[in-house]
C-alpha cells in the first residue's frame, strides 16, 4: 500500500479518480496524479521533491476496497484503483483533522504574524470550522528568541515536520528534529539547545515552508521606523539585487516583474534619506574578488578561491568545514562592503558624521541579520549594517505605510552608490557571482572584455554547475557554482579530498537557486517561480547599458578618489574580513 | 572506571545506523544515562546527526539523558493506582523533592519517575523506591518514607 520508496521502472496503469478514467504511470502518487489533472487535494505537511512524512493526514482519500482512507501524498497509484478525493466521508474526516489540530493550537490568530496567510487558518476556513467542538490542552513552551535572525514559537507548531525535512534533505544541516513523544512532542535541536546555541545556519528555508506562525524572522521594522522618525539620524537604505524581481509578486505583479523604480519611490516616501542599490556593492565585490582570484592563480597561492557572499553558507562553513577557511575569499559580502563605503566615502562626501548614519539593508535573506551582527564587520567602531529587513518585512512595512506599489511612479536610486551594472544584478541568482567575476577576471588578465558576456554553463537552477572557462590560451579556470547546502557539502567534501577536479573558483549560495529563493523571500517553494525570477534577472542584465562591474563609473570614481587601487590597504581595511571556526562538527 | 564510549562503539559496525538503539542501550547500561558527549561520539561513529539521536533517545521511555539519582522512585500511575488517587500523590512528591516527575533532585539524591503499572495493583496506590515497595500509600506518609534514603 503506502510506500515512500520510489519505484525505478514505471508502467502505465488505469485508474479512476472521482469516476473519471485515467491512464497514468505507477511511479506517481495519488496526490501527484490529482494535481496533474486539476484536482485539488489539501496538504499541510507535503512539499514537492521532499520525502513525504504523511504526518498531517489532511490529504487522505478513499480508495474502493481499502479498509480505511489513505494519505494521497505517500500512496502510489495501482492498476484498477478507484479513488475518491472529495467524498462526503473524506470531507468529514478532513474537518475532524483540522478541528483536532486547532484544538491544541494557540489560537491567537489576531496577534499572529501569519494572520491571513496561514495554511492552518485557510483549512479552518475551507472546512467551515465554526465552533470549538474539541477543547484540547494548550502547550506552554517558551518562545525561542535567542537568535538575531530566527524566532521559533513551538506553541504554534503543528508538527508537520516540513522544517525538519527541509533542514535535512535540502540543506543537510540537520539542526532540528522532532523530539519527545505524544503531547510533549516538540521540534528542537539536540538536547533542546536554543537556535543560538545550535548549528542552525539561519538560512531561513524552514521559515519559507512553515505552514503556521511557528517560524518567523526577528522583525526589526519598529527599530527602523524609530530611526527614520529621529530627526538627528540619517537613515540610508540599500536594496539587494534580487528584491526588485520578487517583491512585486505580493503586490499583484506577474512573477519576475522588475519593480526597481516603484520600490525606490516607496522607500523614499517611507522616509529613508538616501536609497542605494546593493548592486553597487556587488560590483565592488566583483572587482576585489576577481582581483583576488587572478592574484591567487598567478602567484601560485591557495586555490580554490571560494566566494563568501552568502552568510548562511559562511556560518555553515564555520560550523562544519572550518578547515576550508584558508580557501575562502576575504571579500566582505556586497551588503557589508556597501555599508562600509556609505559610512566612510559617502559620509565624507556628504559631510555627515558617520555615527549619525543608520544603515538599513533590504535583503532576501534571514542570515544577513546575523551577518549584520558579526563583530568583525565593523569599521572605526561602527557596524557596517545597522538593521536588515527581509523582503517579507519590507512588504509588511510598505502595506502598513499605506503605499500601493502598483500605482507608484518610478524613481532612480541615489548617486553615487546607486549606479549599477548587469553583472552585479545577476548576483541574485546562483552562478551570478561567478559569471560577473569571470567577466571582470577576463578583463583583468587580457585588458579587454569578453566577446560574449553570457556564461551560460553556470546559469540555471541545477544544484551544482561546473564549467571550464578559458581566460587566456594558457589559463583555463575550472569553476563550480553550488546552491543549497546539501550541494555545498558535496563540493566541500571534494575540496577536503584534495580537490580532484582541480577547481580554481567556487561559488556557494546557501539557498537552492540563490538569493531569488532566499530565506527572507515571500513564502512558498515553487520551482517554476524560482526559474522565472532568475530569468528576470538575466533579462535585466541584457537590458543594462553597462554589463561589467569594472565599467561601473561610480565604482571607478570610488577607486580613483578614495580606495586608490584594487586590493589597496584602504580597500583591505574597508572591504575585506576574516572567519573563524564555530565548533566541531555537531549538527 | 567505566568503559570508554569508544570501546563500547567498537563492538558495533561503524556507519550502520540500524545499530543506534542497541548502542544507546549499551551506553546507558554502562553509565546509567546517555550523556551529551556520548551522543556526539555516537553521531560521528554512525554518521547520524545528533539532533536525530536526541529525537530517538527522547522518544523511548527507556532512555535517560540525565544521570539517575542515588535512589530511584517509581510512582505508579497505572489504572488501579489512578482509581485509588495516585494522581494526587504526584504533586506531594514533587513538592517534597523540589523536582518535577522525570527529573533528578539537585543534590542527586532521588530521581522521580512515573510508571504505568508496577504489577502490584492489590497494594494500590503503590510506590517503589529502589527495591522497596510501599502500598496503600497516603500523602501524609511520603515525607517519612523519603527520610529513610540518604
XYZ file of C-alpha atoms in Angstrom:
737
model
C 0.000 0.000 0.000
C 1.704 3.171 1.118
C 5.389 3.271 0.442
C 7.932 6.043 0.288
C 10.417 4.199 -1.917
C 10.169 5.345 -5.492
C 9.827 2.544 -7.980
C 12.511 2.584 -10.610
C 10.652 1.250 -13.618
C 7.333 2.865 -14.370
C 4.447 1.188 -16.105
C 1.141 2.627 -17.235
C -1.910 1.797 -15.142
C -5.614 2.502 -15.474
C -7.283 4.173 -12.541
C -10.484 6.051 -11.819
C -10.344 9.289 -9.902
C -13.707 10.704 -8.877
C -15.251 8.348 -11.501
C -13.072 9.754 -14.271
C -10.926 7.097 -16.018
C -7.224 7.976 -16.268
C -4.159 6.339 -17.736
C -1.157 7.229 -15.554
C 2.286 5.964 -14.556
C 2.525 3.821 -11.432
C 5.541 5.795 -10.197
C 3.195 8.627 -9.308
C 1.416 9.110 -6.026
C -2.320 9.712 -5.872
C -1.573 13.338 -4.952
C 0.676 13.866 -7.980
C -1.908 12.378 -10.331
C -4.628 14.569 -8.805
C -2.530 17.720 -9.201
C -1.688 16.868 -12.814
C -5.416 16.549 -13.511
C -6.501 19.751 -11.825
C -7.988 18.009 -8.803
C -7.184 19.825 -5.585
C -6.301 17.776 -2.520
C -5.369 19.887 0.511
C -1.931 19.319 2.104
C -0.201 20.624 5.202
C 2.997 18.616 5.551
C 3.667 17.723 1.913
C 6.365 19.505 -0.104
C 7.432 18.837 -3.687
C 10.746 16.992 -4.032
C 10.816 16.097 -0.334
C 10.202 12.635 1.120
C 6.586 12.666 2.330
C 6.164 12.223 6.081
C 2.419 11.615 5.929
C 2.200 13.256 9.318
C -0.724 15.665 8.896
C -3.228 13.258 7.242
C -5.167 16.130 5.683
C -4.554 14.684 2.202
C -6.406 11.437 2.897
C -8.534 9.985 0.099
C -10.837 6.988 -0.192
C -9.793 4.018 -2.297
C -12.541 1.474 -3.013
C -11.784 -1.851 -1.355
C -9.316 -0.339 1.131
C -10.443 -0.666 4.759
C -9.581 2.934 5.654
C -8.636 6.202 3.944
C -5.029 6.509 2.759
C -2.701 9.534 2.654
C -2.539 10.510 -1.019
C 0.944 12.083 -0.658
C 2.608 8.756 0.072
C 0.366 6.207 -1.685
C 1.294 5.198 -5.219
C -1.405 4.514 -7.789
C -2.043 0.903 -8.735
C -3.861 -0.788 -11.580
C -7.617 -0.593 -11.182
C -7.671 1.810 -8.215
C -10.948 3.654 -7.775
C -10.119 6.800 -5.844
C -12.466 9.374 -4.344
C -10.714 12.579 -3.344
C -13.587 14.598 -2.044
C -16.426 12.302 -0.953
C -18.666 13.394 1.936
C -16.834 10.894 4.173
C -13.434 12.362 3.244
C -14.683 15.891 3.774
C -15.941 14.924 7.220
C -12.618 13.275 8.089
C -10.646 16.307 6.947
C -12.842 18.548 9.014
C -12.144 16.481 12.136
C -8.399 16.535 11.408
C -8.448 20.323 11.215
C -10.612 20.555 14.346
C -8.143 18.381 16.247
C -5.164 20.434 15.039
C -6.931 23.622 16.032
C -7.938 22.158 19.421
C -4.319 22.269 20.651
C -3.398 25.396 18.753
C -2.559 28.627 20.476
C -5.367 30.418 18.609
C -4.118 33.956 18.993
C -4.652 34.456 15.270
C -5.340 38.184 15.504
C -1.938 38.684 17.134
C -0.106 36.292 14.827
C 2.237 37.385 12.058
C 0.651 34.820 9.767
C -2.877 36.142 10.256
C -4.482 35.999 6.835
C -1.687 33.950 5.266
C -1.672 30.839 7.429
C -2.240 27.410 5.900
C -3.986 26.114 9.024
C -6.270 29.143 9.063
C -7.057 28.576 5.365
C -8.091 24.987 6.060
C -10.207 26.016 9.047
C -11.977 28.383 6.689
C -12.429 25.854 3.871
C -13.780 23.166 6.205
C -16.041 25.702 7.851
C -14.856 25.223 11.431
C -17.312 27.367 13.352
C -17.308 26.019 16.901
C -14.864 24.614 19.429
C -16.074 21.032 19.293
C -12.902 19.744 20.957
C -11.086 21.680 23.638
C -7.577 20.314 23.914
C -4.792 21.332 26.266
C -2.515 24.127 25.061
C 1.225 23.740 25.126
C 3.253 26.251 27.060
C 6.756 26.082 25.702
C 8.967 29.160 25.827
C 9.434 31.252 22.698
C 12.980 30.879 21.351
C 14.183 34.423 20.728
C 17.869 33.709 21.197
C 18.844 34.227 17.568
C 19.380 37.535 15.787
C 17.545 36.222 12.758
C 15.053 33.475 13.547
C 12.254 33.245 16.117
C 10.622 29.938 16.964
C 7.256 29.670 18.680
C 6.791 25.960 19.474
C 3.233 26.553 20.677
C 2.121 27.334 17.132
C 3.871 24.283 15.685
C 1.591 21.585 14.277
C 4.464 19.064 13.966
C 4.119 18.767 10.195
C 7.921 18.336 10.016
C 8.375 20.433 6.885
C 11.135 22.399 8.644
C 12.857 19.203 9.752
C 12.713 17.757 6.234
C 13.980 20.911 4.537
C 16.819 21.213 7.070
C 17.748 17.556 6.368
C 17.047 16.969 2.711
C 17.615 20.378 1.133
C 20.245 21.869 3.427
C 21.806 18.807 5.155
C 22.259 20.981 8.241
C 20.220 18.629 10.459
C 19.873 21.300 13.123
C 16.451 20.150 14.296
C 14.262 17.099 14.702
C 11.026 16.068 16.347
C 11.885 15.086 19.898
C 9.969 13.560 22.810
C 6.597 11.916 22.320
C 2.856 12.441 22.231
C 1.607 15.757 23.577
C 5.153 16.600 24.703
C 6.495 16.346 21.120
C 8.491 19.376 20.089
C 10.810 20.304 17.234
C 14.171 21.281 18.728
C 17.895 20.924 18.334
C 19.820 18.189 20.121
C 19.487 18.482 23.907
C 16.868 21.185 23.473
C 19.539 23.739 22.656
C 18.351 27.149 21.569
C 18.659 28.311 17.969
C 21.587 30.487 19.015
C 23.465 27.578 20.618
C 22.688 25.124 17.828
C 24.379 24.598 14.477
C 21.431 26.277 12.682
C 22.886 28.455 9.918
C 19.830 30.774 9.842
C 19.271 30.250 6.111
C 15.531 30.571 6.764
C 14.469 27.843 4.323
C 12.373 26.374 7.175
C 10.603 29.712 7.587
C 9.684 29.685 3.888
C 7.821 26.375 4.285
C 6.302 26.634 7.779
C 2.512 26.490 7.333
C 1.796 28.411 10.557
C 3.355 31.157 12.662
C 5.783 28.792 14.399
C 8.828 30.045 12.490
C 9.467 33.650 11.545
C 12.166 36.260 11.255
C 13.069 38.631 14.059
C 11.141 41.657 12.879
C 13.123 44.891 13.269
C 10.796 47.172 11.307
C 9.940 49.103 14.501
C 13.623 49.893 15.143
C 13.945 51.080 11.543
C 10.812 53.212 11.891
C 12.191 54.790 15.073
C 15.460 55.625 13.317
C 13.561 57.259 10.452
C 11.489 59.297 12.905
C 14.572 60.520 14.763
C 15.497 63.897 13.233
C 19.156 63.515 14.253
C 19.645 60.244 12.396
C 20.382 59.941 8.685
C 18.769 56.699 7.555
C 20.244 55.155 4.424
C 18.909 52.039 2.795
C 20.363 49.611 0.277
C 18.336 47.089 -1.696
C 19.735 43.663 -2.669
C 19.772 42.686 -6.386
C 17.030 40.050 -6.170
C 14.433 42.109 -4.279
C 13.197 44.082 -7.284
C 12.142 40.909 -9.122
C 10.429 39.188 -6.163
C 8.646 41.838 -4.115
C 6.195 42.674 -6.909
C 4.565 39.236 -6.531
C 2.963 40.366 -3.275
C 1.510 43.477 -4.906
C -0.183 41.807 -7.849
C 2.600 41.977 -10.434
C 3.306 38.885 -12.550
C 6.171 36.707 -11.242
C 9.551 38.090 -12.261
C 8.409 41.693 -12.842
C 11.166 44.204 -12.103
C 9.757 46.922 -9.853
C 13.031 48.763 -9.013
C 11.679 52.212 -9.830
C 8.496 51.828 -7.777
C 10.453 50.296 -4.923
C 12.767 53.320 -4.778
C 9.739 55.644 -4.682
C 8.179 53.573 -1.892
C 11.366 53.696 0.188
C 11.702 57.459 -0.299
C 8.081 58.030 0.692
C 8.656 55.917 3.778
C 11.231 58.481 4.820
C 14.619 56.966 4.024
C 17.130 59.775 3.472
C 19.078 58.005 0.735
C 18.183 54.921 -1.283
C 21.093 52.906 -2.678
C 21.383 49.807 -4.822
C 23.350 46.883 -3.335
C 24.272 46.107 -6.944
C 26.884 48.836 -6.483
C 28.308 46.809 -3.566
C 28.114 43.709 -5.762
C 30.185 45.421 -8.455
C 32.703 46.373 -5.810
C 32.804 42.788 -4.547
C 33.438 41.581 -8.081
C 36.417 43.876 -8.571
C 38.022 42.836 -5.296
C 37.161 39.147 -5.723
C 38.247 38.884 -9.378
C 41.483 40.597 -8.387
C 41.925 38.103 -5.545
C 41.263 35.192 -7.936
C 43.772 36.320 -10.548
C 46.359 37.071 -7.861
C 45.945 33.666 -6.252
C 46.248 31.937 -9.637
C 49.205 33.913 -10.972
C 51.121 33.939 -7.686
C 50.541 30.213 -7.092
C 48.714 30.843 -3.847
C 45.970 28.818 -2.110
C 43.323 27.576 -4.530
C 40.422 27.162 -4.993
C 39.013 30.547 -4.122
C 35.562 30.217 -2.541
C 33.006 33.020 -2.678
C 31.682 34.466 0.560
C 28.565 36.488 -0.284
C 26.092 34.124 1.383
C 26.090 34.468 5.187
C 24.217 31.189 5.695
C 26.968 29.423 3.781
C 29.620 31.228 5.847
C 28.033 30.092 9.119
C 27.700 26.538 7.770
C 31.362 26.538 6.752
C 32.440 27.879 10.146
C 30.479 25.140 11.929
C 31.339 22.178 9.766
C 34.166 22.959 7.344
C 36.327 25.434 9.245
C 39.397 23.709 7.791
C 38.418 25.339 4.460
C 38.846 28.878 5.853
C 42.175 29.404 4.008
C 40.328 28.933 0.694
C 37.636 31.475 1.466
C 37.720 34.820 -0.277
C 38.477 37.554 2.228
C 35.960 39.827 0.480
C 33.058 41.018 2.569
C 29.610 40.499 1.092
C 28.147 43.259 -1.113
C 25.907 44.333 1.803
C 28.796 44.831 4.196
C 31.036 46.444 1.557
C 28.292 48.889 0.675
C 27.688 49.652 4.356
C 31.379 50.308 4.945
C 31.509 52.661 1.939
C 28.338 54.516 2.979
C 29.789 55.224 6.412
C 33.171 56.352 5.038
C 33.278 57.592 1.420
C 29.651 58.702 1.136
C 29.581 60.223 4.641
C 32.774 62.166 3.848
C 31.397 63.461 0.539
C 28.125 64.475 2.162
C 29.928 65.904 5.202
C 27.929 63.762 7.599
C 29.359 62.359 10.833
C 29.377 58.592 10.170
C 27.928 57.855 13.598
C 24.766 59.748 12.670
C 24.081 57.252 9.890
C 21.700 54.335 10.450
C 22.336 51.945 7.592
C 19.445 49.633 6.670
C 19.678 46.754 4.193
C 16.715 45.151 2.427
C 17.759 41.548 1.922
C 16.218 38.322 0.565
C 17.923 36.619 3.450
C 17.485 35.819 7.137
C 21.167 35.077 7.754
C 22.004 38.648 6.727
C 20.559 39.684 10.103
C 23.221 37.500 11.666
C 25.890 38.902 9.321
C 24.958 42.468 10.307
C 25.554 41.479 13.926
C 29.024 39.955 13.340
C 31.550 41.782 15.472
C 34.251 41.803 12.789
C 32.041 43.601 10.247
C 32.719 46.899 11.948
C 34.853 49.818 10.748
C 36.069 52.610 13.012
C 33.765 51.399 15.753
C 30.622 51.487 13.607
C 28.823 48.402 12.313
C 28.703 48.192 8.504
C 24.967 47.479 8.722
C 22.615 48.622 11.487
C 19.452 46.745 10.544
C 18.395 44.156 7.984
C 14.820 43.844 6.771
C 13.813 40.775 4.783
C 11.673 41.061 1.663
C 8.723 39.916 3.778
C 9.298 42.599 6.424
C 9.516 45.261 3.732
C 6.272 44.040 2.148
C 4.522 44.393 5.509
C 6.093 47.815 6.084
C 5.017 49.115 2.661
C 1.451 47.917 3.271
C 1.426 49.395 6.775
C 2.647 52.682 5.352
C -0.378 52.721 3.078
C 1.524 52.577 -0.192
C 0.129 50.823 -3.232
C 3.273 49.762 -5.052
C 1.370 49.238 -8.277
C 0.315 52.849 -8.655
C 3.594 54.473 -7.567
C 5.706 56.376 -10.116
C 9.265 55.252 -10.847
C 12.306 56.912 -9.248
C 16.039 56.365 -9.558
C 18.449 55.152 -6.904
C 20.532 57.900 -5.309
C 24.007 58.607 -6.661
C 26.735 57.625 -6.450
C 26.009 54.335 -4.646
C 23.004 53.728 -6.813
C 24.874 53.155 -10.061
C 24.746 49.531 -11.065
C 25.604 47.062 -13.815
C 24.076 43.899 -15.234
C 26.966 41.956 -13.737
C 26.023 42.985 -10.214
C 22.311 42.450 -10.849
C 22.727 38.735 -11.608
C 24.214 38.196 -8.111
C 20.652 37.348 -7.142
C 20.743 34.004 -8.977
C 23.018 31.052 -8.269
C 26.034 31.283 -10.611
C 25.676 35.049 -10.951
C 28.623 35.978 -8.735
C 30.791 33.596 -10.706
C 29.638 34.887 -14.093
C 30.167 38.501 -13.068
C 33.580 37.753 -11.552
C 34.748 35.865 -14.653
C 33.738 38.769 -16.914
C 35.976 41.051 -14.859
C 38.732 38.447 -14.383
C 38.946 38.158 -18.186
C 39.363 41.904 -18.411
C 41.994 41.916 -15.667
C 44.234 39.429 -17.498
C 43.546 40.490 -21.091
C 42.869 44.222 -20.645
C 39.920 43.742 -22.977
C 36.389 42.455 -22.496
C 34.922 39.025 -23.283
C 33.282 38.850 -26.684
C 30.202 37.061 -25.361
C 29.393 38.131 -21.854
C 26.927 35.326 -21.119
C 28.493 32.389 -19.322
C 25.515 30.084 -19.624
C 27.186 26.985 -18.126
C 26.771 28.486 -14.642
C 23.154 29.560 -15.161
C 20.031 27.592 -14.295
C 18.561 26.085 -11.160
C 20.662 22.897 -11.024
C 22.265 22.486 -7.617
C 25.791 22.008 -8.960
C 27.016 23.677 -12.166
C 30.538 23.011 -13.392
C 32.348 24.971 -16.130
C 35.781 25.389 -17.660
C 36.372 28.960 -18.758
C 39.359 29.858 -20.891
C 40.735 33.243 -19.880
C 43.948 33.114 -21.967
C 45.378 30.373 -24.181
C 47.464 29.250 -21.170
C 44.883 29.783 -18.465
C 41.649 27.845 -18.139
C 39.730 28.379 -14.920
C 37.848 25.386 -13.515
C 34.701 26.647 -11.859
C 31.791 25.249 -9.937
C 28.702 27.013 -8.624
C 26.706 25.171 -5.961
C 23.493 26.258 -4.308
C 21.660 24.642 -1.429
C 23.851 23.490 1.439
C 23.402 19.816 0.592
C 25.200 20.559 -2.677
C 27.698 22.792 -0.880
C 28.553 19.825 1.322
C 29.352 17.716 -1.762
C 31.764 20.374 -3.033
C 33.319 20.899 0.425
C 33.952 17.150 0.707
C 35.634 17.253 -2.725
C 37.981 20.012 -1.527
C 38.739 18.073 1.640
C 39.533 15.042 -0.507
C 42.255 17.032 -2.283
C 40.266 18.899 -4.930
C 40.367 16.129 -7.585
C 38.548 18.327 -10.127
C 41.223 20.960 -9.670
C 38.776 23.798 -9.104
C 40.139 27.324 -9.160
C 36.968 29.153 -8.315
C 33.891 28.082 -6.362
C 30.667 29.960 -5.773
C 28.402 28.742 -2.995
C 24.955 30.022 -2.070
C 23.166 28.627 0.971
C 19.714 28.718 -0.592
C 18.782 26.493 -3.561
C 18.851 28.661 -6.691
C 20.498 31.550 -4.843
C 19.044 34.730 -3.339
C 15.920 34.689 -5.547
C 14.915 31.722 -3.369
C 16.383 33.188 -0.170
C 15.011 32.551 3.293
C 13.709 36.116 3.509
C 11.697 35.989 0.273
C 7.913 35.550 0.046
C 6.908 32.103 1.305
C 6.492 29.009 -0.867
C 8.713 26.520 -2.647
C 7.639 26.505 -6.276
C 10.454 25.630 -8.674
C 8.714 27.396 -11.572
C 8.594 30.641 -9.618
C 12.322 30.435 -8.880
C 13.090 29.822 -12.566
C 11.054 32.847 -13.613
C 12.725 35.073 -11.017
C 16.164 34.007 -12.323
C 15.137 34.606 -15.927
C 14.005 38.089 -14.933
C 17.487 38.879 -13.582
C 19.233 37.606 -16.734
C 16.843 39.613 -18.879
C 17.628 42.734 -16.879
C 21.348 42.072 -17.328
C 20.842 42.181 -21.110
C 18.996 45.494 -20.805
C 21.726 47.233 -18.804
C 23.935 49.594 -20.822
C 26.850 48.622 -18.591
C 27.169 44.892 -18.009
C 30.636 44.734 -16.491
C 31.428 45.588 -12.879
C 34.730 47.253 -13.773
C 32.860 49.671 -16.064
C 30.637 50.966 -13.246
C 31.720 54.630 -13.351
C 30.744 55.244 -9.719
C 32.924 52.331 -8.666
C 35.748 53.692 -10.848
C 35.433 57.097 -9.143
C 35.419 55.415 -5.726
C 38.779 53.820 -6.528
C 40.239 56.954 -8.132
C 39.253 59.275 -5.299
C 39.219 57.092 -2.222
C 40.362 53.472 -2.337
C 43.226 54.099 -4.800
C 43.871 50.642 -6.283
C 42.345 47.173 -6.215
C 43.395 45.371 -3.054
C 44.945 48.552 -1.572
C 45.358 48.991 2.188
C 42.254 51.180 2.223
C 40.326 48.503 0.331
C 41.534 45.852 2.757
C 40.553 47.927 5.746
C 37.015 48.555 4.485
C 36.163 45.693 2.147
C 37.829 42.556 3.497
C 37.189 40.357 6.534
C 38.052 37.058 8.204
C 36.282 33.942 9.519
C 36.681 31.649 12.470
C 35.675 28.123 13.486
C 32.443 27.963 15.491
C 32.515 24.441 16.905
C 33.460 20.957 15.940
C 31.090 19.183 13.614
C 27.970 18.919 15.717
C 24.795 19.011 13.762
C 36.489 3.156 35.734
C 33.632 2.656 33.300
C 34.430 1.545 29.764
C 35.136 4.392 27.348
C 32.418 5.215 24.843
C 34.817 4.447 22.012
C 35.317 0.941 23.456
C 31.555 0.410 23.595
C 31.261 1.643 19.999
C 33.976 -0.735 18.805
C 31.535 -3.629 19.357
C 29.250 -2.171 16.690
C 29.641 -1.580 12.964
C 30.753 1.917 12.063
C 28.198 3.750 9.943
C 25.445 1.174 10.477
C 22.557 3.378 11.541
C 20.328 0.426 12.441
C 22.557 -0.204 15.460
C 21.629 3.111 17.070
C 19.228 1.697 19.654
C 21.497 -1.187 20.766
C 24.321 1.372 21.119
C 22.162 3.715 23.202
C 21.202 0.730 25.392
C 24.837 -0.284 25.816
C 25.897 3.259 26.716
C 23.082 3.571 29.239
C 23.894 0.157 30.731
C 27.468 1.331 31.319
C 26.863 4.895 32.523
C 23.297 4.775 33.795
C 22.327 7.507 31.343
C 23.166 8.918 27.908
C 25.362 11.993 28.151
C 25.558 14.818 25.642
C 29.178 13.932 24.931
C 28.275 10.303 24.185
C 25.596 11.424 21.708
C 28.210 13.422 19.772
C 30.537 10.415 19.720
C 27.750 8.109 18.524
C 26.819 10.747 15.933
C 30.348 10.692 14.493
C 30.554 6.896 14.606
C 27.234 6.167 12.907
C 27.137 9.346 10.817
C 23.709 10.220 12.205
C 23.056 13.868 13.134
C 22.955 14.426 16.890
C 19.519 16.036 16.536
C 18.203 12.696 15.200
C 19.819 10.722 18.027
C 18.312 13.112 20.550
C 14.938 12.603 18.842
C 15.226 8.810 19.232
C 16.560 8.953 22.793
C 13.719 11.221 23.929
C 11.069 9.163 22.116
C 11.672 5.953 24.067
C 10.824 5.937 27.746
C 13.720 3.558 28.466
C 16.441 6.140 27.808
C 17.653 8.641 30.372
C 19.528 11.800 29.395
C 20.442 12.841 32.908
C 22.372 10.850 35.499
C 19.944 8.997 37.777
C 19.773 9.890 41.465
C 21.171 7.597 44.160
C 17.623 6.364 44.790
C 15.046 5.829 42.078
C 11.385 6.421 42.922
C 8.821 4.781 40.628
C 5.393 6.131 41.410
C 2.687 4.007 39.821
C 0.034 5.836 37.819
C -1.484 2.709 36.268
C -5.232 2.167 36.103
C -5.727 0.700 39.582
C -3.458 3.267 41.252
C -5.089 6.041 39.288
C -8.522 4.963 40.552
C -7.106 4.991 44.095
C -5.881 8.587 43.672
C -2.210 8.291 42.666
C -2.631 11.488 40.636
C -2.905 13.445 43.909
C 0.369 11.977 45.171
C 2.439 13.343 42.264
C 2.443 16.973 43.461
C 3.249 15.816 47.003
C 6.372 14.022 45.767
C 7.273 16.947 43.505
C 6.929 19.429 46.351
C 8.849 17.280 48.794
C 11.696 16.642 46.340
C 11.605 20.077 44.694
C 11.836 18.464 41.251
C 9.373 17.521 38.538
C 8.380 13.983 37.587
C 11.054 12.546 35.302
C 13.778 14.678 36.899
C 16.516 14.197 39.470
C 16.822 16.299 42.616
C 19.537 18.951 42.669
C 21.524 17.076 45.327
C 21.424 13.918 43.185
C 19.630 12.005 45.945
C 16.408 10.997 44.168
C 15.046 10.507 40.679
C 11.263 10.678 40.425
C 9.655 8.544 37.718
C 6.027 7.956 36.882
C 5.358 4.424 35.670
C 2.297 2.949 34.042
C 1.984 -0.189 36.216
C 4.193 -1.885 38.774
C 2.068 -5.043 38.739
C 1.140 -4.641 42.391
C -2.424 -3.449 41.939
C -3.614 -5.060 45.188
C -1.404 -2.555 47.028
C -2.615 0.481 45.070
C -1.707 3.249 45.207
C 1.845 1.998 45.276
C 5.337 3.426 45.039
C 8.606 1.602 44.595
C 11.900 3.093 45.843
C 14.998 1.105 44.888
C 13.945 -2.442 45.875
C 11.314 -1.425 48.431
C 7.548 -1.276 47.847
C 5.130 0.918 49.794
C 1.458 0.037 49.313
C -1.781 1.775 50.243
C 0.249 4.951 50.173
C -1.151 8.170 51.620
C 0.136 11.700 51.152
C 0.954 12.013 54.861
C 3.448 9.103 54.813
C 5.612 10.339 51.965
C 7.902 12.638 53.975
C 8.645 9.897 56.496
C 9.379 7.312 53.800
C 11.775 9.581 51.923
C 13.740 10.260 55.119
C 14.941 6.628 55.101
C 17.010 7.181 51.974
C 20.244 9.175 52.284
